[in-house]
């Protein structure tokens, strides 16, 4: 503002000419007007009335292939007039989850029929059985004889306190898929394999070191210690599972200990046989084509995905029952699952039950499930269909459907507990040999401890209200800055200008926030049941080791944002602001470009970059550090460096750097337009160096905006959620290395169903943010003064 | 002064030496995106970037295909999705920019009763963790009858606190109070001063903010699915996100969709970047 003061006289004299300029075109620039035009045209097009057919019944699903299979069947009903019309809405899983929970928690209407994947459905199963948002189907199932007509274990994930809340969509038995071409070429007979020990011993000759670098170029099975999706089937196969019949955690059994110990030998040490070849990833599929692993766990639905994505492997693969954990043991397991449920709020449940039954039990659906999705039906009566016996050319001409069906009755039963994912994450930590830990670590947190959460009297008091008071006080002090318009001019103008913000704030922030204050003093069990616990949530929070970890991680990320990302952004802005730099426009677009693509793309991209063997990052490290500088550093470890297991925070910081440095660069660029170039030139002529010029001229001019960018970065970093949510599969990553405060809030509130505890976390975070904000304002004020 | 010129050439070269490698690193994922969009399902996992073969530069050019794009337009109602995206993003960006600029201006340039409280509210709103509001916020939308309406998605986003604060800082930085006085002497109303004097002075920031709010809505794929229930109201981001399922993934189609959705915002960036880099502000004041 210093330089503005020096311009005062000239401004006043020139201003009238400026204000008198008639051109309303000057309010915005070309780009701004382009947005205005787009807004007007699209509004006209959007509000044009459109015919929309209303359906009698709506169904939500999360899988486009499901919708494609159901549509012809539903159209058939409509044609013969036997049932009303059904409108299918396909949502992504997170959206379906949030809409479903929104409905269950606050009575907002949901679809008449909801198709839910297992992890999402489990969100509904907590607290008293009356508070489950889905309709209890047990009696209907019994009356219609369906409890016997459908494969028994398929009910498991939808059974809560002995009541069934969903109609099963599938069985999803698991087999072992192996590269028959490699196995047979080595003269190995898989019929000799009965147990996992047999598997490791008999397949061993296939672990080949082709390039003679001392490390195998082929492993026996795709598995790694953070792969929950495979850890769970293997534990379930062994028999004890992680939950008892009452859905309480009980995984400290001898069988489970043996399974976890064996898994650890698979992934590390001299007997290592496993390597990671992830599903749904370009990198993983490349490794499959290369034959990097011989075998992988394969449920029926996955056999379809391999068929779709890996046509080159046709005829080279075969399936066999899973090796057992001990002779005579179970030869299959289960992976994935979906149900169809009727929300309790539905108006005519009896009619909807007819719809649900007719769709899920129809022979047509069973057939298309298998022919289009390789999925076998849970309806036993349909298992006689000869389509299951047809030889499958992709899988070496085996009668694949029959093999899965033969295993279906042995499929283990699963829990419906929402704590399942957390429990599995603790198992994953135990199987993680890279980080050996002592026995003193607190056990699985909050799992199965409903209502018996340890609470002590120790703890601090909330600091929220006082922090706000302090802030208000400070703002009062700050009032009356230089040359501020006072209320004489347009008494109502400032209120008018602020009205949109205040209105939106009152309705969409303040009101919900007030509700969360009430919630933070309650412990909730599932969507609707709760008890008053006073300040206990806050006391527990202070000694919750997971929360401490979340705070640490979040602070690390925040430090990364401030000390790495912002300097990079400012540096880019300064370099790009140089006069006479050719190609500036293109370069600016390049650095901003990551902002143009969404987080969905970032998730795909991260899997390509941070993947161990095929990942771009490790390939570059291997090339540069391993091969080029091989005389300094030994080659080898780089290619298999597990970023997403051992360096989760770095992976997050680097991803954020790519994604957000360009965004902050734009703020800085906008601020730099205010630096008086003549002042900078004057300083330059005076012989000031680059550094001095920056501190003397540039920095003071951009301080108001720069301070804001720092504040925004701190606030955004402390609220980090979407990036890890997408990159770490909605969890905290291995050993919760990537657990952030908001991820923990989300997990507590929406995964394990205690919105009260989640609100408490939110309020502690709000206090932390308030402290940072005040601190930052204080520091900046000091500098300005 | 030859030495000065040499120095400046040298420092420009230095700038390039820093910028170009960084640009390459930043662009690698985009090369992957573009090449992936033109690969068939069979080719997709065979190579990192382009399929290797006999053609020019050792690339099998004949193996590239437009299949993903034709499928994108035939299988998905992408025209409607694109229109929805343009509508939601442009309207939200405009309203948010105007409301935030107005709010920030009021906080920076007026003395009025409750100003301190208002600033406190802005700062408080900045620090509210968003997930805390997911459940009760949804209920509010329901009570107001805003579910499954465009309004329900646009309205909560028209005055983000960070925007108000950003514009307050920006006004403090680039609007000289003397100019406002001059406007008043000229007989401009308060609204007129905001529109004719303040907005043009804020152009660098309005350009940047338009871009940022436009993009935030453009890439938002969870919000629309929660608030907007009907499939024909969903924007492009949702259509693309739905190509990535739990048990299902169609990479080629997804990358083609991402490429289509990047194009309009890239154009917008090129149009708007002149605002936040052209130094209009100083030209107006001096």
Short mmCIF file of N, CA and C in Angstrom, two decimals, chain A residues 582-635:
data_model
loop_
_atom_site.label_atom_id
_atom_site.label_comp_id
_atom_site.label_asym_id
_atom_site.label_seq_id
_atom_site.Cartn_x
_atom_site.Cartn_y
_atom_site.Cartn_z
N UNK A 582 9.98 -16.09 -23.76
CA UNK A 582 9.10 -16.55 -24.84
C UNK A 582 8.40 -17.84 -24.43
N UNK A 583 7.21 -18.02 -24.97
CA UNK A 583 6.46 -19.24 -24.66
C UNK A 583 5.87 -19.22 -23.26
N UNK A 584 5.72 -18.02 -22.69
CA UNK A 584 5.20 -17.95 -21.33
C UNK A 584 3.80 -18.52 -21.21
N UNK A 585 2.96 -18.17 -22.19
CA UNK A 585 1.57 -18.63 -22.13
C UNK A 585 1.50 -20.14 -22.10
N UNK A 586 2.27 -20.76 -22.99
CA UNK A 586 2.25 -22.22 -23.07
C UNK A 586 2.75 -22.83 -21.76
N UNK A 587 3.84 -22.25 -21.24
CA UNK A 587 4.40 -22.81 -20.00
C UNK A 587 3.43 -22.69 -18.83
N UNK A 588 2.75 -21.54 -18.78
CA UNK A 588 1.77 -21.37 -17.69
C UNK A 588 0.68 -22.42 -17.79
N UNK A 589 0.24 -22.67 -19.01
CA UNK A 589 -0.80 -23.69 -19.20
C UNK A 589 -0.27 -25.04 -18.74
N UNK A 590 0.98 -25.33 -19.09
CA UNK A 590 1.57 -26.62 -18.71
C UNK A 590 1.53 -26.80 -17.20
N UNK A 591 1.99 -25.76 -16.47
CA UNK A 591 2.07 -25.93 -15.02
C UNK A 591 0.69 -25.91 -14.36
N UNK A 592 -0.26 -25.28 -15.02
CA UNK A 592 -1.60 -25.26 -14.44
C UNK A 592 -2.38 -26.51 -14.83
N UNK A 593 -1.93 -27.16 -15.90
CA UNK A 593 -2.69 -28.27 -16.49
C UNK A 593 -3.15 -29.35 -15.49
N UNK A 594 -2.33 -29.73 -14.50
CA UNK A 594 -2.83 -30.77 -13.59
C UNK A 594 -4.15 -30.40 -12.94
N UNK A 595 -4.42 -29.09 -12.80
CA UNK A 595 -5.69 -28.68 -12.22
C UNK A 595 -6.87 -28.96 -13.15
N UNK A 596 -6.57 -29.08 -14.43
CA UNK A 596 -7.66 -29.25 -15.39
C UNK A 596 -8.26 -30.65 -15.33
N UNK A 597 -7.46 -31.61 -14.92
CA UNK A 597 -8.00 -32.97 -14.81
C UNK A 597 -8.40 -33.19 -13.37
N UNK A 598 -9.33 -34.06 -13.17
CA UNK A 598 -9.85 -34.25 -11.83
C UNK A 598 -9.06 -35.28 -11.03
N UNK A 599 -9.53 -35.49 -9.80
CA UNK A 599 -8.88 -36.44 -8.91
C UNK A 599 -9.01 -37.87 -9.39
N UNK A 600 -10.06 -38.15 -10.16
CA UNK A 600 -10.23 -39.51 -10.65
C UNK A 600 -9.03 -39.88 -11.51
N UNK A 601 -8.63 -38.94 -12.37
CA UNK A 601 -7.47 -39.19 -13.22
C UNK A 601 -6.21 -39.30 -12.36
N UNK A 602 -6.11 -38.48 -11.34
CA UNK A 602 -4.93 -38.53 -10.47
C UNK A 602 -4.79 -39.92 -9.84
N UNK A 603 -5.91 -40.50 -9.46
CA UNK A 603 -5.86 -41.82 -8.83
C UNK A 603 -5.30 -42.85 -9.81
N UNK A 604 -5.80 -42.80 -11.05
CA UNK A 604 -5.30 -43.73 -12.06
C UNK A 604 -3.81 -43.48 -12.28
N UNK A 605 -3.48 -42.20 -12.37
CA UNK A 605 -2.10 -41.81 -12.64
C UNK A 605 -1.16 -42.26 -11.52
N UNK A 606 -1.60 -42.09 -10.29
CA UNK A 606 -0.74 -42.44 -9.16
C UNK A 606 -0.42 -43.93 -9.20
N UNK A 607 -1.39 -44.73 -9.61
CA UNK A 607 -1.11 -46.16 -9.67
C UNK A 607 -0.08 -46.44 -10.75
N UNK A 608 -0.04 -45.62 -11.78
CA UNK A 608 0.95 -45.82 -12.83
C UNK A 608 2.33 -45.35 -12.36
N UNK A 609 2.36 -44.32 -11.56
CA UNK A 609 3.64 -43.73 -11.18
C UNK A 609 4.29 -44.42 -9.98
N UNK A 610 3.48 -44.69 -8.94
CA UNK A 610 4.07 -45.20 -7.71
C UNK A 610 4.13 -46.72 -7.64
N UNK A 611 3.64 -47.38 -8.66
CA UNK A 611 3.67 -48.84 -8.65
C UNK A 611 5.10 -49.33 -8.53
N UNK A 612 5.27 -50.45 -7.84
CA UNK A 612 6.63 -50.92 -7.57
C UNK A 612 7.45 -51.21 -8.82
N UNK A 613 7.07 -52.22 -9.57
CA UNK A 613 7.97 -52.69 -10.61
C UNK A 613 7.81 -51.92 -11.91
N UNK A 614 6.57 -51.66 -12.28
CA UNK A 614 6.34 -50.98 -13.55
C UNK A 614 6.20 -49.47 -13.37
N UNK A 615 6.18 -49.02 -12.12
CA UNK A 615 5.94 -47.60 -11.87
C UNK A 615 7.00 -46.71 -12.50
N UNK A 616 6.53 -45.58 -13.04
CA UNK A 616 7.45 -44.67 -13.73
C UNK A 616 8.55 -44.18 -12.78
N UNK A 617 8.16 -43.83 -11.56
CA UNK A 617 9.12 -43.28 -10.61
C UNK A 617 10.25 -44.27 -10.33
N UNK A 618 9.88 -45.51 -10.05
CA UNK A 618 10.91 -46.50 -9.74
C UNK A 618 11.75 -46.85 -10.96
N UNK A 619 11.14 -46.81 -12.13
CA UNK A 619 11.92 -47.11 -13.33
C UNK A 619 12.97 -46.02 -13.55
N UNK A 620 12.58 -44.79 -13.28
CA UNK A 620 13.55 -43.71 -13.44
C UNK A 620 14.65 -43.82 -12.39
N UNK A 621 14.24 -44.08 -11.13
CA UNK A 621 15.22 -44.23 -10.07
C UNK A 621 16.19 -45.36 -10.39
N UNK A 622 15.65 -46.46 -10.88
CA UNK A 622 16.47 -47.61 -11.23
C UNK A 622 17.47 -47.23 -12.31
N UNK A 623 16.95 -46.52 -13.32
CA UNK A 623 17.80 -46.16 -14.44
C UNK A 623 18.91 -45.20 -13.99
N UNK A 624 18.51 -44.17 -13.25
CA UNK A 624 19.48 -43.14 -12.88
C UNK A 624 20.38 -43.61 -11.74
N UNK A 625 19.75 -44.00 -10.63
CA UNK A 625 20.55 -44.36 -9.46
C UNK A 625 21.13 -45.75 -9.58
N UNK A 626 20.36 -46.65 -10.18
CA UNK A 626 20.81 -48.04 -10.25
C UNK A 626 21.83 -48.26 -11.35
N UNK A 627 21.45 -47.91 -12.59
CA UNK A 627 22.33 -48.23 -13.71
C UNK A 627 23.40 -47.17 -13.94
N UNK A 628 22.97 -45.91 -14.02
CA UNK A 628 23.95 -44.87 -14.33
C UNK A 628 24.94 -44.67 -13.19
N UNK A 629 24.42 -44.66 -11.98
CA UNK A 629 25.28 -44.43 -10.83
C UNK A 629 25.51 -45.73 -10.07
N UNK A 630 25.46 -46.81 -10.82
CA UNK A 630 25.55 -48.13 -10.19
C UNK A 630 26.80 -48.29 -9.35
N UNK A 631 27.84 -47.53 -9.68
CA UNK A 631 29.08 -47.67 -8.91
C UNK A 631 28.96 -46.99 -7.55
N UNK A 632 27.97 -46.09 -7.43
CA UNK A 632 27.78 -45.45 -6.13
C UNK A 632 26.79 -46.24 -5.28
N UNK A 633 25.68 -46.54 -5.91
CA UNK A 633 24.61 -47.21 -5.17
C UNK A 633 24.32 -48.54 -5.85
N UNK A 634 24.07 -49.52 -5.05
CA UNK A 634 23.75 -50.81 -5.63
C UNK A 634 22.42 -50.75 -6.37
N UNK A 635 22.38 -51.43 -7.49
CA UNK A 635 21.10 -51.47 -8.21
C UNK A 635 20.21 -52.50 -7.54
#
